[in-house]
Short mmCIF file of C-alpha atoms in Angstrom, two decimals:
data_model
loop_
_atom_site.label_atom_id
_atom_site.label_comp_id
_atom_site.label_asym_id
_atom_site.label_seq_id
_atom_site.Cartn_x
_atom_site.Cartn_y
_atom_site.Cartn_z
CA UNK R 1 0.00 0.00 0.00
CA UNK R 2 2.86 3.02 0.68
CA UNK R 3 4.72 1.27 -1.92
CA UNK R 4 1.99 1.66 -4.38
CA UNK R 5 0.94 5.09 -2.95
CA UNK R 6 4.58 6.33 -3.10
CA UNK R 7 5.07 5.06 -7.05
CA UNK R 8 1.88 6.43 -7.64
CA UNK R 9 2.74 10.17 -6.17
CA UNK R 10 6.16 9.67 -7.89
CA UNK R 11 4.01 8.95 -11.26
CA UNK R 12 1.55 12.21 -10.72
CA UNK R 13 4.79 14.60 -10.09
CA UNK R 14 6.70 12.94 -13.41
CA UNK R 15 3.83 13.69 -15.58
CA UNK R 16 3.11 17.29 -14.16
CA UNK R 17 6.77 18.01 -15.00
CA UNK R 18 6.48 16.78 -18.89
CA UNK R 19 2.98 18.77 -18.95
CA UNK R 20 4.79 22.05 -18.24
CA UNK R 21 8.49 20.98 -19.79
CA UNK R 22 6.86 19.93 -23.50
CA UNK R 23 6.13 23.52 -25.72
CA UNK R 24 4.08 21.22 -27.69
CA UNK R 25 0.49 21.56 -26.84
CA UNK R 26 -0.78 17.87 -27.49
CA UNK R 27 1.90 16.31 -25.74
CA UNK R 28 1.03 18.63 -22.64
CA UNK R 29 -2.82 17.53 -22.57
CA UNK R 30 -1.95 13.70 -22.89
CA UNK R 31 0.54 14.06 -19.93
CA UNK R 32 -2.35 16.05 -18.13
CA UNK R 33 -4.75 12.89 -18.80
CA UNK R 34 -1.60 10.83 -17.15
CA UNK R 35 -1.31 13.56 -14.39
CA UNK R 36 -5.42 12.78 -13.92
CA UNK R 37 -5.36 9.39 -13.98
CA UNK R 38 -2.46 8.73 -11.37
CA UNK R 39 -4.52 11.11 -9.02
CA UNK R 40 -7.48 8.61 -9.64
CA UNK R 41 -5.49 5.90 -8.11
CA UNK R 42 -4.68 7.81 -5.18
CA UNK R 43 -8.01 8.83 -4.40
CA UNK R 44 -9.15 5.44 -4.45
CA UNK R 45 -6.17 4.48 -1.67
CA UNK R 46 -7.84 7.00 -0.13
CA UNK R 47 -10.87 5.64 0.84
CA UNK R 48 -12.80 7.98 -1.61
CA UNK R 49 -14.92 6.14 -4.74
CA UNK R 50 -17.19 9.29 -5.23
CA UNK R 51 -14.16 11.56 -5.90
CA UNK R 52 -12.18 9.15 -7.73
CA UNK R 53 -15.21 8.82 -9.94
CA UNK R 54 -15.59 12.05 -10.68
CA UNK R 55 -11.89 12.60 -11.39
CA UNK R 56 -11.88 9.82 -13.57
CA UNK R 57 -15.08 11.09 -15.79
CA UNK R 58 -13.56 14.95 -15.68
CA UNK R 59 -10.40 14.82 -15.52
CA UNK R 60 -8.88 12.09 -17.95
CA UNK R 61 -12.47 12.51 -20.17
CA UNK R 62 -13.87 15.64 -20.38
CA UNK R 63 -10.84 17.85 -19.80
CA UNK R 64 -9.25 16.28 -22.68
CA UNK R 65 -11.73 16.43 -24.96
CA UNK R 66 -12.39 19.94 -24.15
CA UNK R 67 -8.92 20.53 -24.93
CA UNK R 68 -8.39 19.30 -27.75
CA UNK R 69 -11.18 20.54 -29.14
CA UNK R 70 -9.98 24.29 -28.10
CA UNK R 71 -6.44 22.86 -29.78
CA UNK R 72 -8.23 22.12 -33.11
CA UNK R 73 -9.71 25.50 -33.66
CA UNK R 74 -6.19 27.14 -32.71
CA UNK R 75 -4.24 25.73 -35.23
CA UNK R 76 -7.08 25.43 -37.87
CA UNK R 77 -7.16 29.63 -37.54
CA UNK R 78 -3.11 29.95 -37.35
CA UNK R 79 -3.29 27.85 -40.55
CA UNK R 80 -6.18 30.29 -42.13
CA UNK R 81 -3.72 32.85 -41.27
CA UNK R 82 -0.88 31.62 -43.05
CA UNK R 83 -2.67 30.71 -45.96
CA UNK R 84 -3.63 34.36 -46.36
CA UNK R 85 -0.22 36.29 -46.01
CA UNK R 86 0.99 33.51 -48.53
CA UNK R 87 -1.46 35.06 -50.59
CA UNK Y 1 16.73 39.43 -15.05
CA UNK Y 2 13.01 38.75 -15.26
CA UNK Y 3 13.34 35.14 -14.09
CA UNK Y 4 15.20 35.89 -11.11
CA UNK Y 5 12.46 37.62 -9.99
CA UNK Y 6 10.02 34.94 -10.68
CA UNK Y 7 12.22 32.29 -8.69
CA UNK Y 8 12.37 34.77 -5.73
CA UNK Y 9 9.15 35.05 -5.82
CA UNK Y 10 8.59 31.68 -5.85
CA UNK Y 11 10.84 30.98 -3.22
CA UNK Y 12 8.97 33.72 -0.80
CA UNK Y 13 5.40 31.94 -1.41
CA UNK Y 14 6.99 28.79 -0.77
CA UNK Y 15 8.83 30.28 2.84
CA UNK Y 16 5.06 31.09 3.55
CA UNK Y 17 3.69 28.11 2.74
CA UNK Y 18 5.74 26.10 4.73
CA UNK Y 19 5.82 28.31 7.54
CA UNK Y 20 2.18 27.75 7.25
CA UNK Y 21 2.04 24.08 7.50
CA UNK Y 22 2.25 24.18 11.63
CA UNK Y 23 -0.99 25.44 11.72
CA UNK Y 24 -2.96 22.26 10.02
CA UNK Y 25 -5.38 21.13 12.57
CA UNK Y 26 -5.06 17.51 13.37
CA UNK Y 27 -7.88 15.36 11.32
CA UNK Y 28 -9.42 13.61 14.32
CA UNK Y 29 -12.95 13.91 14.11
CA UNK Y 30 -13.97 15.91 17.24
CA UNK Y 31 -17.26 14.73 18.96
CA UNK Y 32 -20.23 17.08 18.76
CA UNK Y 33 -18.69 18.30 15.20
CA UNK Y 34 -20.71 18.40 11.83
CA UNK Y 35 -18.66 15.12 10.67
CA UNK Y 36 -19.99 13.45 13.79
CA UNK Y 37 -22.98 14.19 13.78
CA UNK Y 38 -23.31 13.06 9.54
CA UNK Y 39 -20.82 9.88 10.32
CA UNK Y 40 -23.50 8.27 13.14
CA UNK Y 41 -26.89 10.28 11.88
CA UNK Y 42 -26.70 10.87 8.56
CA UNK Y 43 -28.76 6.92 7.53
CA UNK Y 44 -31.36 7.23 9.86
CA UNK Y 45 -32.24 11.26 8.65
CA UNK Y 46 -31.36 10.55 5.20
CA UNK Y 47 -31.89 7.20 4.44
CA UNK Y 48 -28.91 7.28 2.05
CA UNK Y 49 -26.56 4.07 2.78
CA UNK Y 50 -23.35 6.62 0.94
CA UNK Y 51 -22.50 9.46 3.12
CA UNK Y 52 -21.30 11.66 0.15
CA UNK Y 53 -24.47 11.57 -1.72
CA UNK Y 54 -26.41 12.78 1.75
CA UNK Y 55 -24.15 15.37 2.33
CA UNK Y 56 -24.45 16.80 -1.48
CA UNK Y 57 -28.35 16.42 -1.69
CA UNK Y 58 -29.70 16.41 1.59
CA UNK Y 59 -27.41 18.46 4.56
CA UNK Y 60 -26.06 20.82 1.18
CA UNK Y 61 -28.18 20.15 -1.73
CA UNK Y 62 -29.03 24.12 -1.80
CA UNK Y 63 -25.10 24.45 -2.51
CA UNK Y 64 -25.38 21.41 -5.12
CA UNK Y 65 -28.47 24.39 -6.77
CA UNK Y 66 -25.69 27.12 -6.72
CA UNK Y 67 -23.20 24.62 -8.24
CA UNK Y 68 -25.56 23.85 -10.99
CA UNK Y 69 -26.35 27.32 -11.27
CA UNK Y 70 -22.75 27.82 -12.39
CA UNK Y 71 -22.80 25.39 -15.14
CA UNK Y 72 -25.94 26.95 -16.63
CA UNK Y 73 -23.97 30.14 -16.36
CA UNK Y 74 -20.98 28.82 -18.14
CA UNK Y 75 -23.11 26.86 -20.76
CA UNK Y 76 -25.32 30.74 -21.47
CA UNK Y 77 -21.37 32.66 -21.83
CA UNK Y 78 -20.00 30.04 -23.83
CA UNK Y 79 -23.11 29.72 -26.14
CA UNK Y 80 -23.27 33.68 -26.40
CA UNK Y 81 -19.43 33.80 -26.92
CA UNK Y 82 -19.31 30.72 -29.94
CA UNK Y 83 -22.75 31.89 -31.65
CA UNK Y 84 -25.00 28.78 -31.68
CA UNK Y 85 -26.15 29.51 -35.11
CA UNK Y 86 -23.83 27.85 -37.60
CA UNK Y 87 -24.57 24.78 -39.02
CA UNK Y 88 -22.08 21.52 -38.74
CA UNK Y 89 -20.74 19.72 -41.59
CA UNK Y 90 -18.61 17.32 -41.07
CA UNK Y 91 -20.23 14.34 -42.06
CA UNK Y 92 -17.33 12.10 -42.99
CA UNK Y 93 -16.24 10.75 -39.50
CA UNK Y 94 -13.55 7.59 -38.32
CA UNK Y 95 -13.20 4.51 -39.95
CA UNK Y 96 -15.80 1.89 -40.39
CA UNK Y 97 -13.94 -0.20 -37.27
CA UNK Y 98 -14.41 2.49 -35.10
CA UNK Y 99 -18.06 3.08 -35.74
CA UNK Y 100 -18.79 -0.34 -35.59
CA UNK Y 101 -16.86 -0.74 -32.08
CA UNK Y 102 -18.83 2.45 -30.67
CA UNK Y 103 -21.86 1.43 -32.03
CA UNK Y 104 -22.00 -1.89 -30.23
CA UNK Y 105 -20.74 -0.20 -27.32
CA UNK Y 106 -22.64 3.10 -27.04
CA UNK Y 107 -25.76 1.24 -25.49
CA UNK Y 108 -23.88 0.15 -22.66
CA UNK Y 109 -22.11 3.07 -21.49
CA UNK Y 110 -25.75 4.94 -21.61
CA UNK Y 111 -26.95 2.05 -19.12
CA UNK Y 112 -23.58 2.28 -17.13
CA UNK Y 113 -24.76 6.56 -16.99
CA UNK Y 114 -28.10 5.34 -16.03
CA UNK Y 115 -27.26 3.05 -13.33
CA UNK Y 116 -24.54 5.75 -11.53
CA UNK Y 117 -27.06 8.15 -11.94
CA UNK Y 118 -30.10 6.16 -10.29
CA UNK Y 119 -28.25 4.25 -7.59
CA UNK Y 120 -26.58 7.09 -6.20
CA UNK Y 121 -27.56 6.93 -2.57
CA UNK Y 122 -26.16 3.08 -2.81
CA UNK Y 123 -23.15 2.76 -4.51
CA UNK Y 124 -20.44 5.33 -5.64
CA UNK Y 125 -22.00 7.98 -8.03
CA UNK Y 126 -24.65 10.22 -8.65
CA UNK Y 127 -25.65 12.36 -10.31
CA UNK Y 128 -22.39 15.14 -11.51
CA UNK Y 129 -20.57 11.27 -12.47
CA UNK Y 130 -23.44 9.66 -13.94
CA UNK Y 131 -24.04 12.93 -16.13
CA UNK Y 132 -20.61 13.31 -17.04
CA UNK Y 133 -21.26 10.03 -18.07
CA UNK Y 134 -23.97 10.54 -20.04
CA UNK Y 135 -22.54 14.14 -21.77
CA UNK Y 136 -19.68 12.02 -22.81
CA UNK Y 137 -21.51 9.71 -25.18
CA UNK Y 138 -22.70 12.27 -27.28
CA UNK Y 139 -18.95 14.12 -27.14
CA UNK Y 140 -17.56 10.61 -28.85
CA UNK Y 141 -20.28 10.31 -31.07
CA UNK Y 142 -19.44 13.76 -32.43
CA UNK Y 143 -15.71 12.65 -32.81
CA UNK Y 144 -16.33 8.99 -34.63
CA UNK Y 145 -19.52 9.72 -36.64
CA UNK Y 146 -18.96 13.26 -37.25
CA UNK Y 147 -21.09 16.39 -35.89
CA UNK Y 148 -23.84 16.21 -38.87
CA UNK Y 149 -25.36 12.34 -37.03
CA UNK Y 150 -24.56 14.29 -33.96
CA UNK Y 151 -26.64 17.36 -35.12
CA UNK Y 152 -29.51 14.80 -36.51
CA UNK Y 153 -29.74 12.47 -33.83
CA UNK Y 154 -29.44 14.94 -30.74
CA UNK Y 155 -30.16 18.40 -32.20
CA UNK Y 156 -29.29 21.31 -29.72
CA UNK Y 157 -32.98 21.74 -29.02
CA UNK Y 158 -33.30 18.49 -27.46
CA UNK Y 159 -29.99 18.92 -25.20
CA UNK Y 160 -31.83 22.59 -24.27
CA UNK Y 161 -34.89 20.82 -23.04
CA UNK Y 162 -32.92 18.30 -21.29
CA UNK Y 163 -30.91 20.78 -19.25
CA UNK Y 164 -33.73 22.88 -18.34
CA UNK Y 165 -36.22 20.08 -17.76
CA UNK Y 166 -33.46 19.01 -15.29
CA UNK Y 167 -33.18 22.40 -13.54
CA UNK Y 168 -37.35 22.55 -13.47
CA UNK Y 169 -37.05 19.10 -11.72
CA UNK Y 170 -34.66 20.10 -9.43
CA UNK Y 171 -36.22 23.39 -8.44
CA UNK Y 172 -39.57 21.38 -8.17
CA UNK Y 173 -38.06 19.25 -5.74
CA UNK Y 174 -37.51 21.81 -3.69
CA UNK Y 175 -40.66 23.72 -3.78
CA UNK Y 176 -42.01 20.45 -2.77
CA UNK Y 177 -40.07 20.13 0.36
CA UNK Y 178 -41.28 23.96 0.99
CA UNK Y 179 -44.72 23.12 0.08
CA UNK Y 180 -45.07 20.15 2.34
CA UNK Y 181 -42.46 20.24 5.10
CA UNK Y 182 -41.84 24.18 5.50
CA UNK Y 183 -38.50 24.53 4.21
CA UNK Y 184 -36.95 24.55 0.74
CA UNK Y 185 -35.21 21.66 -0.53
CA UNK Y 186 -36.41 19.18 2.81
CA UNK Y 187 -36.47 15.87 2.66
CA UNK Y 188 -39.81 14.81 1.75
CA UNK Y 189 -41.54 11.66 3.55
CA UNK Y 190 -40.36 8.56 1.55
CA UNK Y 191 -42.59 6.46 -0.22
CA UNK Y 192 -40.62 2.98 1.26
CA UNK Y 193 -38.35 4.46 4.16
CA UNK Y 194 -35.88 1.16 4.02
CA UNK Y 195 -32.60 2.04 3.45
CA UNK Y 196 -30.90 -0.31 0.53
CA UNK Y 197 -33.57 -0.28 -1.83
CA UNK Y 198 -33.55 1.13 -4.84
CA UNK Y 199 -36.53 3.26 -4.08
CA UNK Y 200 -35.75 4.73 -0.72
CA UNK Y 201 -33.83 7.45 1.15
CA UNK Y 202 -36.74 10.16 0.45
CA UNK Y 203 -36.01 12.52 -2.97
CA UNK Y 204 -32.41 11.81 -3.09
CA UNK Y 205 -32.98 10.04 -6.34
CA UNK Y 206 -35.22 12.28 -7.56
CA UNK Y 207 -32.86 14.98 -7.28
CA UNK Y 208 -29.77 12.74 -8.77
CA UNK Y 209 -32.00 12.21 -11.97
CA UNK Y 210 -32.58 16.19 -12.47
CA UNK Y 211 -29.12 17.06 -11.97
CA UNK Y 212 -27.65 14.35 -14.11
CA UNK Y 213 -29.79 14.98 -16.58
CA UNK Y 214 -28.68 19.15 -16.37
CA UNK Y 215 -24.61 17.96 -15.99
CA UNK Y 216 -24.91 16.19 -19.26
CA UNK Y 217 -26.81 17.95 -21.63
CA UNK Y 218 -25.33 20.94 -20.31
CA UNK Y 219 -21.29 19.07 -21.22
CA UNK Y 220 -22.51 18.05 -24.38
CA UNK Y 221 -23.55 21.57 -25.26
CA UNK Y 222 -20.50 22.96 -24.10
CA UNK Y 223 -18.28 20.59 -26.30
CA UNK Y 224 -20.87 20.98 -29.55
CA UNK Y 225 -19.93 24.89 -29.23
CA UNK Y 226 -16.60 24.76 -29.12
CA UNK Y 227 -15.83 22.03 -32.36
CA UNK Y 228 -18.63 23.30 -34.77
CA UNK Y 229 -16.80 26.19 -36.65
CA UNK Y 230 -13.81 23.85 -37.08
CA UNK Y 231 -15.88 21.55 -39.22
CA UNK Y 232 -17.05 24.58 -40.98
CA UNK Y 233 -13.70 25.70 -42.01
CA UNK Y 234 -12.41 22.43 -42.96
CA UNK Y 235 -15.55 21.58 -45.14
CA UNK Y 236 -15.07 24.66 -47.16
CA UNK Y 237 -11.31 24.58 -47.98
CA UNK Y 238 -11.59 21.31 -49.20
CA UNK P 1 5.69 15.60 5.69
CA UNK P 2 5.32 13.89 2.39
CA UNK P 3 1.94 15.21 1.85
CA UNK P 4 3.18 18.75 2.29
CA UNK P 5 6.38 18.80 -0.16
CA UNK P 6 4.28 17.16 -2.92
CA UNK P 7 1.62 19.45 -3.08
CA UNK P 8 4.07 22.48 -2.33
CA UNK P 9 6.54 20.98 -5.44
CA UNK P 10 3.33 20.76 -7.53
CA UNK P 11 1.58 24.39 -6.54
CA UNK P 12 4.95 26.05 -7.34
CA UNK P 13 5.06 24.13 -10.58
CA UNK P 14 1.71 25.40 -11.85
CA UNK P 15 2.26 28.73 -10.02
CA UNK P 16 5.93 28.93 -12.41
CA UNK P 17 4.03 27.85 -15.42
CA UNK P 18 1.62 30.50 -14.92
CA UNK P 19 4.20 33.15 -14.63
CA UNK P 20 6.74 31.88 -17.24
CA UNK P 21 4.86 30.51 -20.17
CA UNK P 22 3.39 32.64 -23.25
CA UNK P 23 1.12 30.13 -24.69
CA UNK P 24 -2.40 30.95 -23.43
CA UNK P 25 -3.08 27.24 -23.72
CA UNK P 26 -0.34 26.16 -21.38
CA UNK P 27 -1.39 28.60 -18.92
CA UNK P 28 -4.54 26.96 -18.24
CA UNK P 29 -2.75 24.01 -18.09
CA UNK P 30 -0.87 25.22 -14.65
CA UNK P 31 -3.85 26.37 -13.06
CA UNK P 32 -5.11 22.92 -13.57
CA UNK P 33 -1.84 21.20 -12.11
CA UNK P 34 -2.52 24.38 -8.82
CA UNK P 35 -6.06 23.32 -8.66
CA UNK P 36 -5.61 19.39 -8.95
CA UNK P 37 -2.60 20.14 -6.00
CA UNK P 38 -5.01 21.53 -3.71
CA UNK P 39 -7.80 19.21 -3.87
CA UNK P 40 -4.99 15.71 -3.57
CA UNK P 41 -3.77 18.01 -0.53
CA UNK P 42 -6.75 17.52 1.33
CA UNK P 43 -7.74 14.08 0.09
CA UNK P 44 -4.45 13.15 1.53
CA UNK P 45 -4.64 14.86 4.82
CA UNK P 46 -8.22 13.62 5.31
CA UNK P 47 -7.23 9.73 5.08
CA UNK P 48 -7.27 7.92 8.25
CA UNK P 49 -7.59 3.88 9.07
CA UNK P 50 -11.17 3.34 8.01
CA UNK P 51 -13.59 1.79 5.65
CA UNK P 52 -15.15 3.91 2.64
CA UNK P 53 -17.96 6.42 3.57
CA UNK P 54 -20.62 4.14 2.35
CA UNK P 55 -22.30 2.15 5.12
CA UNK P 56 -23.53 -1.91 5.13
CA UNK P 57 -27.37 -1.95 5.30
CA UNK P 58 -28.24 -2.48 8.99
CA UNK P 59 -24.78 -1.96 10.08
CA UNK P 60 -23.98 0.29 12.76
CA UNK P 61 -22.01 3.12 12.00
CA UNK P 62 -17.92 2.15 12.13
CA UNK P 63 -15.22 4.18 11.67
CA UNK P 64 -15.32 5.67 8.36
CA UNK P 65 -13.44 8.39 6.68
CA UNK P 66 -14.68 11.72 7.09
CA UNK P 67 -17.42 12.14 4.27
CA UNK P 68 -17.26 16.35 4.49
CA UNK P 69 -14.32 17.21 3.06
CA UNK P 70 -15.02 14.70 0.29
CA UNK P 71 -18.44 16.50 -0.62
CA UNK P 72 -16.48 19.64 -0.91
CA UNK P 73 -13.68 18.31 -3.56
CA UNK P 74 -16.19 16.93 -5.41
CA UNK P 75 -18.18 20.06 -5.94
CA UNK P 76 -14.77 21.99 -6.52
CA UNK P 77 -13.57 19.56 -9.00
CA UNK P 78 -17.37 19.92 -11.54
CA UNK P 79 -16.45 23.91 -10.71
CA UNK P 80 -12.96 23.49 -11.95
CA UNK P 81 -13.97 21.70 -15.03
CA UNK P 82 -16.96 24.63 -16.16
CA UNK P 83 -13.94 27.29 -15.61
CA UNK P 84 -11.53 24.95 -18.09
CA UNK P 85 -14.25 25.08 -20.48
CA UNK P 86 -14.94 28.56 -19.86
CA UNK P 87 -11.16 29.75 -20.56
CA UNK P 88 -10.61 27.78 -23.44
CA UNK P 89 -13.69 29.63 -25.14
CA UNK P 90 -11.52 32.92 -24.37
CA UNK P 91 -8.78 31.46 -25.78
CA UNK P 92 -10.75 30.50 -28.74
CA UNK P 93 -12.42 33.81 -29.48
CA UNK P 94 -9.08 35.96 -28.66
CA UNK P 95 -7.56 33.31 -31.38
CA UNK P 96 -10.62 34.73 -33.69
CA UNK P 97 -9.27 37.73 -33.73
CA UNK P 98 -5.66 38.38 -33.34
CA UNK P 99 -4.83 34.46 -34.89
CA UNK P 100 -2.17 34.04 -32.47
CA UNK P 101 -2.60 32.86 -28.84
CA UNK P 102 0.94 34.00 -27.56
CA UNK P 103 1.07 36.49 -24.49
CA UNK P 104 3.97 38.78 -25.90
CA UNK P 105 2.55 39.15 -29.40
CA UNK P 106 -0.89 40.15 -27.51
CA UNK P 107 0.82 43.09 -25.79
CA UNK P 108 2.63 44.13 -28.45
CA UNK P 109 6.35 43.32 -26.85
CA UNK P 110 7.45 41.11 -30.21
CA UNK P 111 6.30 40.39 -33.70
#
């Protein structure tokens, strides 16, 4: 159990480091999901389902998807804009 | 320059916070405190066999209101902000594999929604999880089969009415408890007052259903906004 | 204190990403890492020996963990996700306009 708990925390801080280390945006939000889904984990060691639930559903799914989709629109626009001064 | 300030900056805040960290009260629960009193009343008041779900509907479920009340908010600014007008167009999708998979699997995670959302007071869950649950079908179904099926098959209008038949139910609730027992939001008398079953622990349920109901047609609005002018864009160039 | 140099190590992270980074995107990103910091901070100092906070039908109540401050994360975690969503539509509509999303070309301190 502090085995686990310890790899686990040691997990969570790794993956919040390559979130803010990467520039690249995608990479970021995947290690986010990571970040999310180690945090999971330790929620459930700690004797909370509801919460762990909840971070589960938001955090690794919704977050992500919201993301990306707010990713998508960037670079389709920064690629609109390129097009143009090309022109 | 600059980044020397930031790190002694950062190094001040952290002086503070760990200054701070001698004056964490110890996490014994005291006798005669709220936790108490919810740890060895909260089933016989409630009738709710998972503590978390009293708490959130019962002792706070005005606070669970306001909290709803902020995703409405967020859902109205984000819909004014991304107009709601334009049409999606993206109608090509994934591959056949994928729609197949999804397809086979979308009725299950609608029951595994409707079972966090209705055994709440049971089991882990309730209804912000089960909704999530529930707003997240229609996020992959806009991914695999493209926003057009998602358009046809769940046009905004419908998630609208869901969301603010889910708010009306809620609020209902409520008036209810003020209608019959004096105060808003009360727990009204139970039709079977056994705690376990699946009809039981007073409106707890009731209220689960409204707000999961809000939670995920409220999501699934949010994410609609923010991918339709993407399709647009792409559908024209091409 | 374990508990207290992991969520101090990860508050500072998000609290450094704030300050440093241009991207609007990865900005957000670091007041997720603060706001996820906070909320394992108190899940963590909450535990004690006990079973879950859901109780055996007819049991008498044992020694659970202390439902409350659960409640409260939960709520803050459903508020954390609206304000994601929320920002990200900023982001969006200030990429509308000026078709960049960096924080130096927004203020006019580099082309």
């Amino acid at each position: 159990m502090i085995f686990l708990e310890y790899l686990l925390i040691a997990l969570m801080v790794f993956a919040a480091l390559l979130a803010v280390i990467f520039e690249e945006e995608l990479i970021s939000i995947i290690c986010l999901s990571i970040f999310s889904f180690a945090l999971t984990a330790l929620y459930l060691l700690y004797k909370a389902p509801d919460v762990a639930l909840t971070e589960a559903v938001i955090g690794s799914g919704l977050n992500t998807a919201i993301f990306m989709a707010a990713i998508s629109q960037v670079r389709s626009g920064r690629k609109n804009h390129v097009s143009r001064e090309d022109e | 320059m600059k980044n020397s300030i930031v790190i002694l900056l950062l190094i001040l805040l952290s002086a503070l916070l760990i200054f701070s960290f001698d004056f964490i009260p110890e996490q014994e629960i005291v006798v005669d405190s709220t936790a108490e009193h919810i740890i060895t009343k909260g089933l016989q008041e409630t009738g709710s066999l998972n503590l978390v779900t009293a708490i959130l509907y019962d002792y706070r479920a005005f606070d669970s209101m306001g909290e709803s009340t902020v995703i409405f908010a967020t859902v109205s600014a984000i819909v004014l902000l991304l107009s709601f007008k334009t049409l999606p167009v993206s109608s090509q999708g994934l591959s056949f594999i994928v729609k197949n998979t999804f397809g086979f699997l979308a009725p299950f995670i609608f029951l595994f929604g409707l079972y966090v959302i209705t055994h709440g007071h049971l089991s882990p869950g309730g209804g912000f999880q089960g909704g999530v649950i529930l707003g997240t079908i229609s996020i992959i179904l806009s991914i695999v089969y493209g926003s057009a099926y998602d358009y046809r098959k769940y046009p905004p209008k419908t998630k609208t009415l869901l969301e603010t038949g889910g708010a009306l139910l809620f609020l209902f609730i409520g008036g209810l408890g003020l209608v019959l027992k004096g105060h808003f939001l009360a727990n009204v008398n139970p039709l079977i007052n056994e705690p376990g079953r699946l009809i039981s622990a007073g409106v707890i349920p009731y209220i689960n259903i409204g707000i999961g109901f809000k939670i995920g047609a409220g999501l699934a609005i949010i994410f609609y906004s923010m991918i339709q002018k993407t399709y647009v864009e792409e559908e024209l160039k091409s | 204190m374990i508990y207290n140099l992991v969520f101090l190590l990860l508050f500072m992270l998000g609290f450094y990403t704030i300050l440093v980074k241009k991207n609007l995107i990865k900005l957000v990103i670091g007041l997720n890492i603060m706001e996820a910091a906070t909320f394992f901070w108190v899940m963590a100092l909450n535990y004690r020996e006990g079973v879950i906070p859901i109780l055996k039908t007819g049991s008498k109540a044992a020694a659970v963990v202390n439902p409350l401050p659960q409640a409260l994360i939960l709520t803050g975690i459903v508020i954390g996700a609206s304000t994601t969503a929320f920002l990200l539509t900023l982001i969006i509509e200030i990429n509308k306009y000026a078709n960049v999303i960096d924080l130096d070309i927004l203020k006019g301190l580099r082309d």
